[in-house]
Coordinates of C-alpha atoms and ligand atoms in Angstrom, one line a residue:
Chain A
M1 CA -47.6 -54.0 91.4
N2 CA -45.3 -53.1 88.6
D3 CA -47.6 -52.3 85.7
V4 CA -45.5 -51.9 82.6
V5 CA -46.9 -50.5 79.4
I6 CA -45.3 -51.0 76.0
V7 CA -46.3 -48.5 73.3
L8 CA -45.8 -49.6 69.7
F9 CA -46.3 -47.5 66.6
G10 CA -47.5 -49.4 63.5
N11 CA -45.1 -52.1 62.9
D12 CA -43.8 -54.7 65.4
R13 CA -40.2 -54.6 64.7
A14 CA -39.4 -53.2 68.1
A15 CA -42.0 -55.3 70.0
E16 CA -39.7 -58.1 70.9
G17 CA -37.0 -55.9 72.3
L18 CA -39.4 -53.8 74.3
A19 CA -41.1 -56.9 75.6
G20 CA -37.6 -58.1 76.7
A21 CA -37.0 -54.9 78.4
A22 CA -40.4 -55.0 80.1
Q23 CA -39.7 -58.6 81.3
R24 CA -36.4 -57.3 82.8
L25 CA -38.5 -54.9 84.9
G26 CA -40.9 -57.6 86.1
G27 CA -44.6 -57.3 86.8
T28 CA -47.5 -57.3 84.5
V29 CA -46.9 -56.1 80.9
R30 CA -49.5 -54.6 78.6
A31 CA -49.0 -53.4 75.1
I32 CA -50.7 -50.6 73.3
R33 CA -50.5 -50.4 69.5
V34 CA -51.1 -47.1 67.8
E35 CA -52.3 -47.5 64.2
E36 CA -53.2 -44.0 63.3
Y37 CA -50.9 -41.3 64.5
Q38 CA -51.6 -37.6 65.0
P39 CA -49.4 -36.1 67.7
E40 CA -51.9 -34.2 69.9
E41 CA -54.7 -36.8 69.7
C42 CA -52.3 -39.7 70.4
L43 CA -50.9 -37.9 73.4
T44 CA -54.3 -37.3 74.9
A45 CA -55.3 -40.9 74.3
L46 CA -52.1 -42.3 75.7
A47 CA -52.3 -40.1 78.8
E48 CA -55.7 -41.7 79.4
E49 CA -54.7 -45.3 78.6
C50 CA -51.5 -45.2 80.6
K51 CA -52.9 -44.0 83.9
G52 CA -51.7 -46.1 86.8
A53 CA -48.6 -47.5 84.9
R54 CA -45.3 -47.6 86.8
A55 CA -43.2 -47.7 83.6
I56 CA -44.0 -46.9 80.0
L57 CA -41.6 -48.1 77.4
F58 CA -41.2 -46.8 73.8
S59 CA -38.9 -47.7 71.0
N60 CA -36.6 -45.0 69.5
D61 CA -38.6 -44.1 66.4
T62 CA -39.8 -40.6 65.5
Y63 CA -43.3 -40.9 67.0
S64 CA -42.0 -42.4 70.3
Q65 CA -39.5 -39.6 70.8
E66 CA -42.1 -37.0 69.9
V67 CA -44.7 -38.2 72.5
A68 CA -42.7 -39.8 75.3
P69 CA -41.5 -36.7 77.2
R70 CA -44.9 -35.0 76.9
L71 CA -46.7 -38.1 78.1
A72 CA -44.5 -38.2 81.1
H73 CA -45.1 -34.6 81.8
R74 CA -48.9 -35.0 81.6
L75 CA -48.9 -38.1 83.9
G76 CA -46.7 -36.3 86.5
G77 CA -43.9 -38.8 85.8
S78 CA -40.4 -38.3 84.3
C79 CA -38.8 -39.5 81.1
V80 CA -35.4 -40.4 79.7
G81 CA -34.5 -41.4 76.1
D82 CA -32.2 -43.7 74.1
G83 CA -31.9 -46.2 76.9
I84 CA -29.8 -49.4 76.5
D85 CA -30.6 -50.8 79.8
V86 CA -33.5 -50.4 82.3
Q87 CA -34.1 -51.6 85.9
F88 CA -36.2 -50.7 88.9
V89 CA -34.2 -49.6 91.9
D90 CA -36.2 -48.8 95.0
G91 CA -39.3 -48.5 92.9
R92 CA -37.8 -46.0 90.5
L93 CA -36.8 -46.5 86.9
R94 CA -33.1 -46.4 86.2
V95 CA -31.9 -46.1 82.6
T96 CA -28.5 -46.5 81.1
R97 CA -27.7 -44.4 78.1
Q98 CA -24.9 -42.9 76.1
V99 CA -24.1 -39.2 76.6
Y100 CA -21.6 -36.9 75.1
G101 CA -22.1 -38.3 71.7
G102 CA -21.3 -41.8 72.8
K103 CA -18.1 -40.9 74.5
A104 CA -19.5 -41.7 77.9
E105 CA -22.3 -43.7 79.5
A106 CA -24.6 -42.5 82.3
V107 CA -27.0 -44.2 84.6
I108 CA -30.0 -41.9 85.1
A109 CA -32.5 -42.4 87.9
L110 CA -36.0 -41.0 87.1
K111 CA -37.4 -39.1 90.1
R112 CA -41.1 -39.5 89.4
T113 CA -43.6 -42.2 88.5
P114 CA -44.5 -43.3 85.9
G115 CA -41.0 -43.7 84.5
V116 CA -41.2 -43.2 80.8
A117 CA -38.3 -44.3 78.5
W118 CA -37.6 -44.7 74.9
L119 CA -35.2 -47.5 74.2
R120 CA -32.8 -48.9 71.7
A121 CA -35.1 -51.9 71.4
R122 CA -32.3 -54.0 69.8
S123 CA -30.1 -53.7 72.8
F124 CA -32.4 -56.0 74.8
A125 CA -32.7 -59.7 74.7
P126 CA -36.0 -60.4 72.9
G127 CA -39.1 -61.3 75.0
N128 CA -42.7 -61.9 74.3
A129 CA -44.6 -60.5 77.3
G130 CA -47.7 -58.6 76.5
V131 CA -47.4 -59.0 72.7
P132 CA -49.6 -59.2 70.7
P133 CA -51.6 -56.5 72.3
A134 CA -55.4 -56.5 72.8
G135 CA -57.9 -53.7 72.1
P136 CA -58.2 -51.1 69.4
P137 CA -55.5 -48.4 69.0
P138 CA -56.1 -45.4 71.1
S139 CA -56.1 -43.0 68.2
R140 CA -59.3 -44.6 67.0
R141 CA -61.0 -44.5 70.3
R142 CA -62.7 -41.2 70.0
D143 CA -64.1 -41.3 73.5
A144 CA -60.7 -41.5 75.0
A145 CA -59.2 -39.2 72.5
E146 CA -61.7 -36.4 72.8
P147 CA -59.8 -33.4 74.0
A148 CA -61.3 -31.3 76.7
G149 CA -62.2 -27.6 77.0
E150 CA -60.6 -25.2 74.5
D151 CA -58.7 -28.0 72.9
A152 CA -62.0 -29.3 71.6
G153 CA -61.8 -27.1 68.5
A154 CA -59.9 -27.8 65.3
P155 CA -56.7 -29.9 65.8
K156 CA -53.6 -27.7 66.2
T157 CA -51.3 -29.9 64.2
R158 CA -52.2 -32.4 61.4
I159 CA -50.1 -34.8 59.4
V160 CA -51.4 -34.3 56.0
E161 CA -49.0 -36.2 53.8
R162 CA -46.6 -39.1 54.3
T163 CA -43.9 -40.0 51.7
A164 CA -41.4 -42.8 51.9
S165 CA -38.3 -41.5 50.3
Q166 CA -37.2 -44.9 49.1
S167 CA -38.9 -48.2 48.6
E168 CA -35.7 -50.1 49.5
A169 CA -35.5 -52.4 52.5
R170 CA -34.9 -50.9 55.9
L171 CA -31.3 -50.0 56.7
E172 CA -31.9 -51.3 60.2
D173 CA -32.4 -54.8 58.8
A174 CA -29.5 -54.8 56.4
R175 CA -26.9 -57.6 56.8
V176 CA -24.2 -55.7 54.9
I177 CA -23.8 -51.9 54.7
V178 CA -21.5 -49.8 52.6
S179 CA -21.3 -46.3 54.1
G180 CA -19.7 -43.1 52.8
G181 CA -18.6 -39.9 54.4
R182 CA -17.2 -36.5 53.6
G183 CA -14.1 -38.2 52.2
I184 CA -16.2 -39.4 49.2
G185 CA -16.1 -35.8 48.0
G186 CA -19.4 -35.5 46.2
P187 CA -22.6 -37.3 45.0
E188 CA -20.7 -38.7 42.0
G189 CA -18.4 -40.8 44.2
F190 CA -21.5 -42.3 45.9
A191 CA -23.2 -43.0 42.6
Q192 CA -20.2 -44.2 40.5
E193 CA -18.0 -45.9 43.1
L194 CA -19.9 -46.9 46.2
Q195 CA -23.2 -47.9 44.7
P196 CA -21.7 -50.5 42.3
L197 CA -19.5 -51.8 45.1
A198 CA -22.6 -52.2 47.3
Q199 CA -24.3 -54.1 44.5
L200 CA -21.4 -56.5 44.3
L201 CA -21.5 -57.1 48.0
G202 CA -25.3 -57.3 48.2
A203 CA -25.1 -54.3 50.6
Q204 CA -27.3 -51.4 51.4
M205 CA -26.0 -47.8 51.3
A206 CA -25.6 -45.5 54.2
A207 CA -23.7 -42.3 55.0
S208 CA -22.3 -40.0 57.7
R209 CA -24.0 -36.8 58.8
A210 CA -21.4 -34.8 56.9
A211 CA -22.3 -36.5 53.6
C212 CA -26.1 -36.1 54.2
D213 CA -25.7 -32.4 55.2
A214 CA -23.8 -31.8 52.1
G215 CA -26.8 -33.0 50.2
W216 CA -24.9 -35.8 48.4
V217 CA -27.3 -38.4 49.7
P218 CA -30.8 -38.3 51.3
P219 CA -31.1 -37.7 55.1
T220 CA -32.7 -41.2 55.5
W221 CA -29.2 -42.6 54.9
Q222 CA -27.7 -41.0 57.9
V223 CA -26.3 -43.4 60.5
G224 CA -25.4 -42.4 64.0
Q225 CA -26.6 -40.9 67.2
T226 CA -29.1 -38.8 65.4
G227 CA -29.5 -41.1 62.4
K228 CA -30.2 -44.8 62.1
K229 CA -29.0 -47.3 64.6
V230 CA -27.9 -50.3 62.5
A231 CA -26.7 -53.8 63.3
P232 CA -25.3 -55.4 60.1
D233 CA -22.8 -58.4 60.0
L234 CA -20.5 -56.0 58.1
Y235 CA -20.3 -52.2 58.1
L236 CA -17.8 -50.9 55.5
A237 CA -17.0 -47.3 56.3
I238 CA -15.4 -45.4 53.4
G239 CA -14.1 -41.8 53.8
I240 CA -15.6 -41.7 57.3
T241 CA -13.5 -40.5 60.3
G242 CA -15.4 -42.4 62.9
A243 CA -16.6 -39.6 65.2
S244 CA -18.2 -40.9 68.3
Q245 CA -21.6 -39.7 67.2
H246 CA -21.3 -41.8 64.1
M247 CA -20.1 -44.8 66.0
A248 CA -23.1 -44.5 68.3
G249 CA -25.2 -45.8 65.3
I250 CA -23.1 -48.9 64.6
S251 CA -22.2 -50.2 68.1
E252 CA -24.2 -53.3 67.3
A253 CA -22.4 -54.0 64.0
K254 CA -20.7 -57.4 64.1
Q255 CA -17.7 -56.3 62.1
I256 CA -16.6 -52.9 61.0
A257 CA -14.1 -52.4 58.2
A258 CA -12.8 -49.1 56.7
I259 CA -11.2 -47.5 53.8
N260 CA -9.5 -44.2 54.8
I261 CA -6.5 -42.2 53.7
D262 CA -5.6 -41.4 57.3
R263 CA -4.1 -44.2 59.4
D264 CA -4.9 -42.3 62.6
A265 CA -8.6 -41.9 61.8
P266 CA -10.5 -43.1 64.9
I267 CA -12.6 -45.4 62.8
F268 CA -9.7 -47.9 62.6
K269 CA -9.9 -48.3 66.4
H270 CA -13.2 -50.0 65.9
C271 CA -12.2 -52.0 62.8
R272 CA -11.5 -55.7 62.4
F273 CA -9.8 -54.9 59.1
G274 CA -9.2 -52.1 56.8
I275 CA -6.9 -50.3 54.3
V276 CA -5.1 -47.0 54.4
E277 CA -5.5 -45.6 50.9
D278 CA -7.5 -43.2 48.7
Y279 CA -10.9 -44.8 48.1
R280 CA -10.7 -43.7 44.5
K281 CA -7.8 -46.1 44.0
V282 CA -9.1 -48.9 46.2
V283 CA -12.7 -49.1 45.2
P284 CA -12.3 -49.7 41.5
L285 CA -9.6 -52.3 42.1
L286 CA -11.8 -53.9 44.8
R287 CA -14.7 -54.1 42.4
Q288 CA -12.5 -55.7 39.8
K289 CA -11.2 -58.3 42.3
L290 CA -14.6 -59.0 43.6
S291 CA -16.0 -59.6 40.2
E292 CA -13.1 -61.9 39.4
L293 CA -13.5 -63.8 42.7
Q294 CA -17.2 -64.1 42.3
R295 CA -17.0 -65.6 38.9
Chain B
M1 CA -43.9 -13.8 62.5
N2 CA -42.2 -13.6 65.9
I3 CA -39.8 -16.5 66.3
L4 CA -37.9 -17.6 69.3
V5 CA -34.9 -19.9 69.0
C6 CA -33.5 -21.6 72.1
L7 CA -29.7 -22.1 72.0
K8 CA -27.5 -23.9 74.4
Q9 CA -23.7 -23.6 74.9
I10 CA -22.0 -26.9 75.2
P11 CA -18.5 -28.4 75.5
D12 CA -17.1 -29.0 72.0
P13 CA -18.8 -32.2 70.8
E14 CA -16.1 -32.8 68.2
I15 CA -13.4 -33.6 70.8
P16 CA -12.2 -37.0 69.7
A17 CA -13.2 -39.9 72.0
R18 CA -9.5 -40.7 72.7
D19 CA -9.1 -37.2 74.3
F20 CA -12.3 -37.2 76.2
R21 CA -12.1 -37.2 80.0
I22 CA -15.0 -36.9 82.3
A23 CA -12.9 -34.8 84.7
D24 CA -12.1 -32.3 81.9
I25 CA -15.6 -31.6 80.7
G26 CA -15.8 -28.4 82.8
S27 CA -12.7 -27.0 81.2
A28 CA -13.5 -28.0 77.6
N29 CA -13.7 -25.5 74.8
L30 CA -17.3 -24.2 74.6
V31 CA -19.3 -23.9 71.4
S32 CA -23.0 -23.4 70.3
D33 CA -25.1 -26.6 70.2
I34 CA -25.3 -27.8 66.6
F35 CA -29.0 -28.6 66.4
G36 CA -29.8 -25.2 68.0
E37 CA -27.8 -23.6 65.2
N38 CA -29.7 -25.7 62.6
A39 CA -32.9 -24.3 64.3
L40 CA -31.6 -20.8 64.0
E41 CA -30.7 -21.3 60.4
T42 CA -34.1 -22.7 59.6
A43 CA -35.7 -19.6 61.3
L44 CA -33.4 -17.2 59.4
Q45 CA -34.4 -18.8 56.1
F46 CA -38.1 -18.6 57.0
G47 CA -37.8 -15.0 58.1
G48 CA -39.5 -12.8 60.7
K49 CA -38.3 -11.2 63.9
I50 CA -36.0 -13.7 65.5
T51 CA -35.1 -13.7 69.2
V52 CA -32.5 -16.1 70.6
L53 CA -32.7 -17.3 74.2
S54 CA -30.2 -19.3 76.3
F55 CA -30.2 -20.5 79.9
G56 CA -26.6 -21.0 81.0
A57 CA -23.5 -19.7 82.5
P58 CA -22.4 -16.1 81.8
S59 CA -20.2 -17.5 79.0
A60 CA -23.4 -18.5 77.1
E61 CA -23.3 -14.8 76.0
D62 CA -20.8 -16.0 73.3
T63 CA -23.4 -18.3 71.8
L64 CA -26.0 -15.5 71.8
R65 CA -23.6 -13.0 70.2
K66 CA -22.7 -15.5 67.5
A67 CA -26.4 -15.9 66.8
L68 CA -26.7 -12.1 66.6
A69 CA -23.8 -12.2 64.1
M70 CA -25.8 -14.8 62.1
K71 CA -28.5 -12.1 62.0
A72 CA -30.9 -12.9 64.8
D73 CA -32.6 -9.7 65.8
A74 CA -32.6 -9.9 69.6
A75 CA -31.0 -12.0 72.4
A76 CA -31.8 -12.9 76.0
L77 CA -29.8 -14.8 78.5
V78 CA -31.0 -16.4 81.7
I79 CA -28.0 -16.7 84.0
N80 CA -27.6 -20.0 85.7
D81 CA -25.6 -19.5 88.9
T82 CA -27.4 -22.3 90.8
N83 CA -27.5 -25.7 89.1
P84 CA -24.6 -26.7 86.8
N85 CA -26.5 -29.7 85.3
P86 CA -30.2 -28.8 85.3
D87 CA -32.4 -31.6 84.1
P88 CA -34.7 -31.1 81.1
L89 CA -37.7 -30.2 83.2
A90 CA -35.8 -27.5 85.0
V91 CA -34.5 -26.1 81.7
A92 CA -37.9 -26.1 80.2
Q93 CA -39.4 -24.4 83.2
V94 CA -36.8 -21.6 83.0
L95 CA -37.2 -21.2 79.3
A96 CA -41.0 -21.1 79.7
A97 CA -40.8 -18.4 82.3
A98 CA -38.5 -16.4 80.0
V99 CA -41.0 -16.9 77.1
R100 CA -43.8 -15.5 79.3
K101 CA -41.7 -12.4 80.1
L102 CA -40.6 -11.8 76.5
G103 CA -44.0 -12.7 75.2
G104 CA -45.8 -13.0 71.9
F105 CA -44.0 -15.7 69.9
D106 CA -45.7 -17.5 67.0
L107 CA -42.9 -20.1 66.6
I108 CA -40.6 -21.5 69.3
L109 CA -37.7 -23.6 68.0
T110 CA -35.3 -25.8 69.8
G111 CA -32.8 -28.4 68.5
R112 CA -33.9 -32.0 68.4
E113 CA -31.3 -32.9 71.0
S114 CA -28.3 -31.2 72.5
G115 CA -24.7 -32.2 71.6
D116 CA -23.6 -32.9 75.2
W117 CA -26.3 -34.7 77.2
G118 CA -28.5 -35.3 74.2
A119 CA -31.7 -35.6 76.3
G120 CA -33.9 -34.8 73.3
Q121 CA -36.7 -33.5 75.6
T122 CA -36.4 -29.7 76.1
G123 CA -38.6 -28.7 73.2
S124 CA -41.3 -31.2 74.1
L125 CA -41.3 -30.2 77.8
L126 CA -41.3 -26.5 76.9
A127 CA -44.4 -27.1 74.8
E128 CA -46.1 -28.8 77.8
E129 CA -45.1 -26.0 80.2
L130 CA -46.6 -23.4 77.8
G131 CA -49.7 -25.5 76.9
L132 CA -48.7 -25.5 73.2
P133 CA -48.7 -28.2 70.6
C134 CA -45.3 -29.6 69.4
V135 CA -43.9 -31.1 66.3
S136 CA -40.5 -32.8 66.4
F137 CA -37.7 -33.5 63.8
V138 CA -38.8 -30.6 61.5
D139 CA -36.3 -29.7 58.8
S140 CA -38.2 -26.9 57.0
I141 CA -41.0 -24.4 57.5
E142 CA -43.3 -22.6 55.1
G143 CA -46.0 -20.0 55.9
R144 CA -49.7 -20.7 55.3
E145 CA -52.9 -19.1 56.3
G146 CA -53.3 -19.1 60.1
G147 CA -50.1 -21.1 60.7
V148 CA -47.3 -23.0 59.1
R149 CA -46.7 -26.0 56.9
L150 CA -43.8 -28.2 58.1
R151 CA -41.7 -30.9 56.7
R152 CA -40.4 -33.4 59.2
Q153 CA -38.1 -36.4 58.9
T154 CA -39.2 -39.9 59.8
E155 CA -37.3 -43.2 59.7
S156 CA -38.6 -43.9 56.2
G157 CA -39.0 -40.5 54.6
F158 CA -40.9 -37.3 55.2
E159 CA -44.2 -36.1 56.5
V160 CA -45.9 -32.8 55.8
I161 CA -47.6 -31.3 58.8
E162 CA -49.9 -28.3 59.0
A163 CA -49.9 -26.5 62.3
S164 CA -51.6 -23.5 63.8
T165 CA -49.5 -21.0 65.7
P166 CA -48.2 -20.6 68.3
V167 CA -46.4 -24.0 68.1
V168 CA -43.1 -25.4 69.4
L169 CA -40.9 -27.2 66.9
T170 CA -37.8 -29.3 67.4
I171 CA -35.4 -29.0 64.4
T172 CA -33.2 -31.6 62.9
N173 CA -30.5 -31.3 60.2
D174 CA -30.7 -31.6 56.5
E175 CA -28.8 -30.1 53.6
H176 CA -30.8 -26.9 53.7
N177 CA -30.2 -25.8 57.3
V178 CA -26.5 -26.1 57.6
P179 CA -25.7 -23.1 59.8
R180 CA -24.3 -20.1 58.0
I181 CA -20.9 -18.7 58.9
P182 CA -21.3 -15.1 60.2
K183 CA -19.4 -12.4 58.4
V184 CA -16.5 -10.8 60.3
R185 CA -18.2 -7.4 60.1
D186 CA -21.4 -8.8 61.6
V187 CA -19.4 -10.5 64.4
M188 CA -18.0 -7.1 65.3
A189 CA -21.4 -5.5 65.2
A190 CA -22.9 -8.2 67.3
H191 CA -20.7 -7.2 70.2
R192 CA -22.4 -3.9 70.4
Q193 CA -25.9 -5.1 70.3
P194 CA -28.0 -5.1 73.4
L195 CA -28.5 -8.3 75.4
T196 CA -31.4 -8.8 77.8
T197 CA -30.4 -10.7 80.9
F198 CA -32.5 -12.3 83.5
T199 CA -31.5 -13.9 86.8
L200 CA -33.3 -16.9 88.2
A201 CA -34.7 -14.6 90.9
D202 CA -36.2 -12.3 88.2
L203 CA -38.1 -15.3 86.8
G204 CA -38.8 -16.9 90.2
V205 CA -38.2 -20.5 89.0
D206 CA -36.9 -23.4 91.0
V207 CA -34.1 -25.1 89.1
S208 CA -33.5 -28.1 91.3
N209 CA -33.6 -31.4 89.5
R210 CA -37.1 -32.9 89.9
W211 CA -37.2 -34.9 86.6
Y212 CA -34.1 -37.1 86.9
E213 CA -30.7 -37.3 88.4
V214 CA -27.5 -38.7 87.1
I215 CA -26.3 -41.5 89.4
E216 CA -23.1 -42.6 87.6
M217 CA -21.0 -41.7 84.6
S218 CA -18.3 -43.8 83.0
I219 CA -16.3 -44.1 79.8
P220 CA -16.9 -47.3 77.9
T221 CA -13.7 -48.9 76.7
K222 CA -13.8 -50.9 73.6
E223 CA -11.0 -51.1 71.1
T224 CA -10.4 -53.6 68.4
A225 CA -7.1 -54.4 66.8
C226 CA -7.3 -53.5 63.1
E227 CA -5.7 -55.7 60.6
F228 CA -4.4 -53.6 57.7
L229 CA -4.8 -55.4 54.3
T230 CA -3.9 -55.1 50.7
V231 CA -6.7 -54.7 48.1
E232 CA -6.5 -58.4 47.2
E233 CA -6.8 -59.4 50.8
L234 CA -9.6 -56.9 51.4
A235 CA -11.6 -58.3 48.4
Q236 CA -11.1 -61.9 49.7
R237 CA -12.1 -60.9 53.3
L238 CA -15.2 -59.0 52.2
L239 CA -16.4 -62.0 50.2
E240 CA -15.8 -64.3 53.2
V241 CA -17.7 -62.0 55.5
T242 CA -20.6 -61.3 53.2
A243 CA -20.9 -64.9 52.1
G244 CA -22.1 -65.7 55.6
A245 CA -24.4 -62.8 55.7
Ligands
LIG1 C1 -25.3 -33.7 68.4 C2 -24.5 -34.3 67.3 C3 -25.1 -35.4 66.6 C4 -24.4 -36.0 65.5 N1 -25.0 -37.0 64.9 C5 -24.3 -37.7 63.9 C6 -24.9 -38.8 63.3 O1 -26.0 -39.3 63.6 N2 -24.1 -39.4 62.3 C7 -22.9 -38.9 61.9 O2 -22.3 -39.5 61.0 N3 -22.4 -37.8 62.5 C8 -23.1 -37.2 63.5 N4 -22.6 -36.0 64.0 C9 -21.4 -35.4 63.4 C10 -20.0 -36.0 63.8 O3 -19.6 -35.4 65.0 C11 -19.0 -35.8 62.7 O4 -18.9 -34.4 62.4 C12 -19.4 -36.5 61.3 O5 -19.7 -37.9 61.6 C13 -18.2 -36.5 60.4 O6 -18.5 -37.1 59.2 P1 -17.4 -37.7 58.2 O7 -16.6 -38.7 59.0 O8 -18.0 -38.2 57.0 O9 -16.5 -36.4 57.8 P2 -15.0 -36.0 58.2 O10 -14.9 -35.9 59.7 O11 -14.7 -34.8 57.4 O12 -14.1 -37.2 57.7 C14 -13.8 -37.5 56.4 C15 -12.9 -38.7 56.4 O13 -12.6 -39.1 55.1 C16 -11.2 -39.4 54.9 N5 -10.9 -39.2 53.5 C17 -10.8 -38.0 52.9 N6 -10.6 -38.2 51.6 C18 -10.5 -39.6 51.4 C19 -10.3 -40.4 50.3 N7 -10.1 -39.9 49.0 N8 -10.3 -41.7 50.4 C20 -10.6 -42.3 51.7 N9 -10.8 -41.5 52.8 C21 -10.8 -40.2 52.6 C22 -10.5 -38.5 55.9 O14 -9.3 -39.0 56.3 C23 -11.5 -38.4 57.1 O15 -11.3 -39.4 58.0 C24 -23.2 -35.4 65.1 C25 -22.7 -34.4 65.8 C26 -23.3 -33.8 66.9 C27 -22.7 -32.6 67.6
LIG2 N1 -30.0 -24.4 78.6 C1 -30.6 -24.2 77.5 N2 -30.8 -23.0 77.0 C2 -31.5 -22.8 75.8 N3 -31.9 -23.8 75.0 C3 -31.7 -25.1 75.4 C4 -31.0 -25.4 76.7 N4 -31.0 -26.7 76.8 C5 -31.5 -27.2 75.7 N5 -32.0 -26.3 74.9 C6 -32.6 -26.4 73.6 O1 -33.2 -27.7 73.5 C7 -32.6 -28.5 72.5 C8 -32.6 -30.0 72.9 O2 -31.9 -30.1 74.1 P1 -31.9 -31.4 75.0 O3 -33.4 -31.6 75.4 O4 -31.1 -31.1 76.2 O5 -31.4 -32.5 74.2 C9 -31.3 -27.9 72.2 O6 -30.8 -28.1 70.9 C10 -31.6 -26.4 72.5 O7 -32.2 -25.8 71.3

């Protein structure tokens, strides 16, 4: 029997995709929803709840990535992350994922059971198996969460504060995104040029790692392999080279467009349309044209 | 505090996709893994006695010497002459064995994920092997009574986490931990500093892959023909596309 467990943290956004992935695997599907998260307690509780599972599927959010490998280790299984496809072959979980910063793709066969994977939920056709889940969240079940032996003392890690850095809508749900890179040259370019353009287009703002690392914009704006994975109808990349690690975050975008001074920038290889020009010249003109056309 | 930072040497991740060939990976230019360097930078800013540890080919000495030049205090290399592509469990078990030999660390730092295979598991598995707690995606560390106060990144913002030591942390990037460039003088000096080396036999660890194996690897091909437009056309096109959105 293929007992597949889906683990969800807080919101459901990933639920459909994970359910779809679970249905691909076949067998019975069960969902566990974790409402209150503390790393060590959650791990202990999940290790108890997931006993006997053949596959355990997570989304690719912070908490999932934090607990998945450790859960696999505790259950004597194996784990792989960032999957875009899953299947059982000879009873073992096989996961397809990008490697080398999105320059290559690998099929990875897990050697032990349960097979634990965190997935790009959006890469899977939505399903509904096992959702909504039944039962209280494991972190509230003190009986299951009670650590044994020397662990029973004070918790070793504790999340004491949570701050949302912006009240804006989630980048992952944006239909239009205006994104800036190192080519923007500083925070002023973002504030004075890109932001007003985004407003005209009804777009949300994002950035490359280079722009985030420079401190021009918050880290929550980062798109890419190690940032957000977005899927807008239009992604407008301004002053962004298009390194594979950046592209790994926008592979689900319907259309990509770019403004870049370098005609050979790799970003243009992924674009439907674009312009080779200094953004400082293009964006003001563009804003003017857009306002005219919108009138 | 005694801090260990785990560093990996990897093929240059900035090689453009168009020049990337699977057959050439073995001969690519080698560099230090970026998130490992973010971890080292975070440790250097926090302060303490910092040891860097790598499991890799003899060439990984370069990564460790660069770390010494960035002002890490000590370096250790476990030479891998057995398994050119160890899985994350094998790596974690080797690192754990080295940690037990070196002993006495309050903080053990890894990058959130490596720039080549990007497994994103080594830190977590190292914690399990050592029986320690773990916090991932940390971008800054402060001292506090009996442990540390951490800030970590989430999808929507930040969390503050208090942890007792010893603890394993995986480090992510932010504007404050961009790795420093070592001074030329320090690069020279780093070449004369001692380097502890272990063989796998010294540690007695099995490095065969028991976690997972790579069945297949390929390069996805997807190129779009880009239409180059004038500003007027661009404005028009943007409106068309976003009107539907
Ligand atoms: C493990 C790993 C993970 C990574 N994860 C991510 C990630 O999640 N997201 C991410 O973005 N990167 C990531 N990177 C970094 C990535 O490899 C690139 O270094 C980064 O994306 C480059 O950012 P950029 O394109 O903004 O900067 P640059 O490469 O410096 O490019 C700047 C671009 O701006 C153009 N430009 C300059 N001036 C102008 C102007 N006036 N007008 C118009 N165009 C101009 C230039 O032609 C150039 O194309 C990762 C790297 C590693 C190793
Ligand atoms: N062979 C290694 N030697 C030392 N540290 C490593 C090694 N492999 C991975 N790491 C550390 O673990 C982090 C995450 O790697 P990975 O789990 O492979 O994505 C890296 O950024 C390093 O800090």
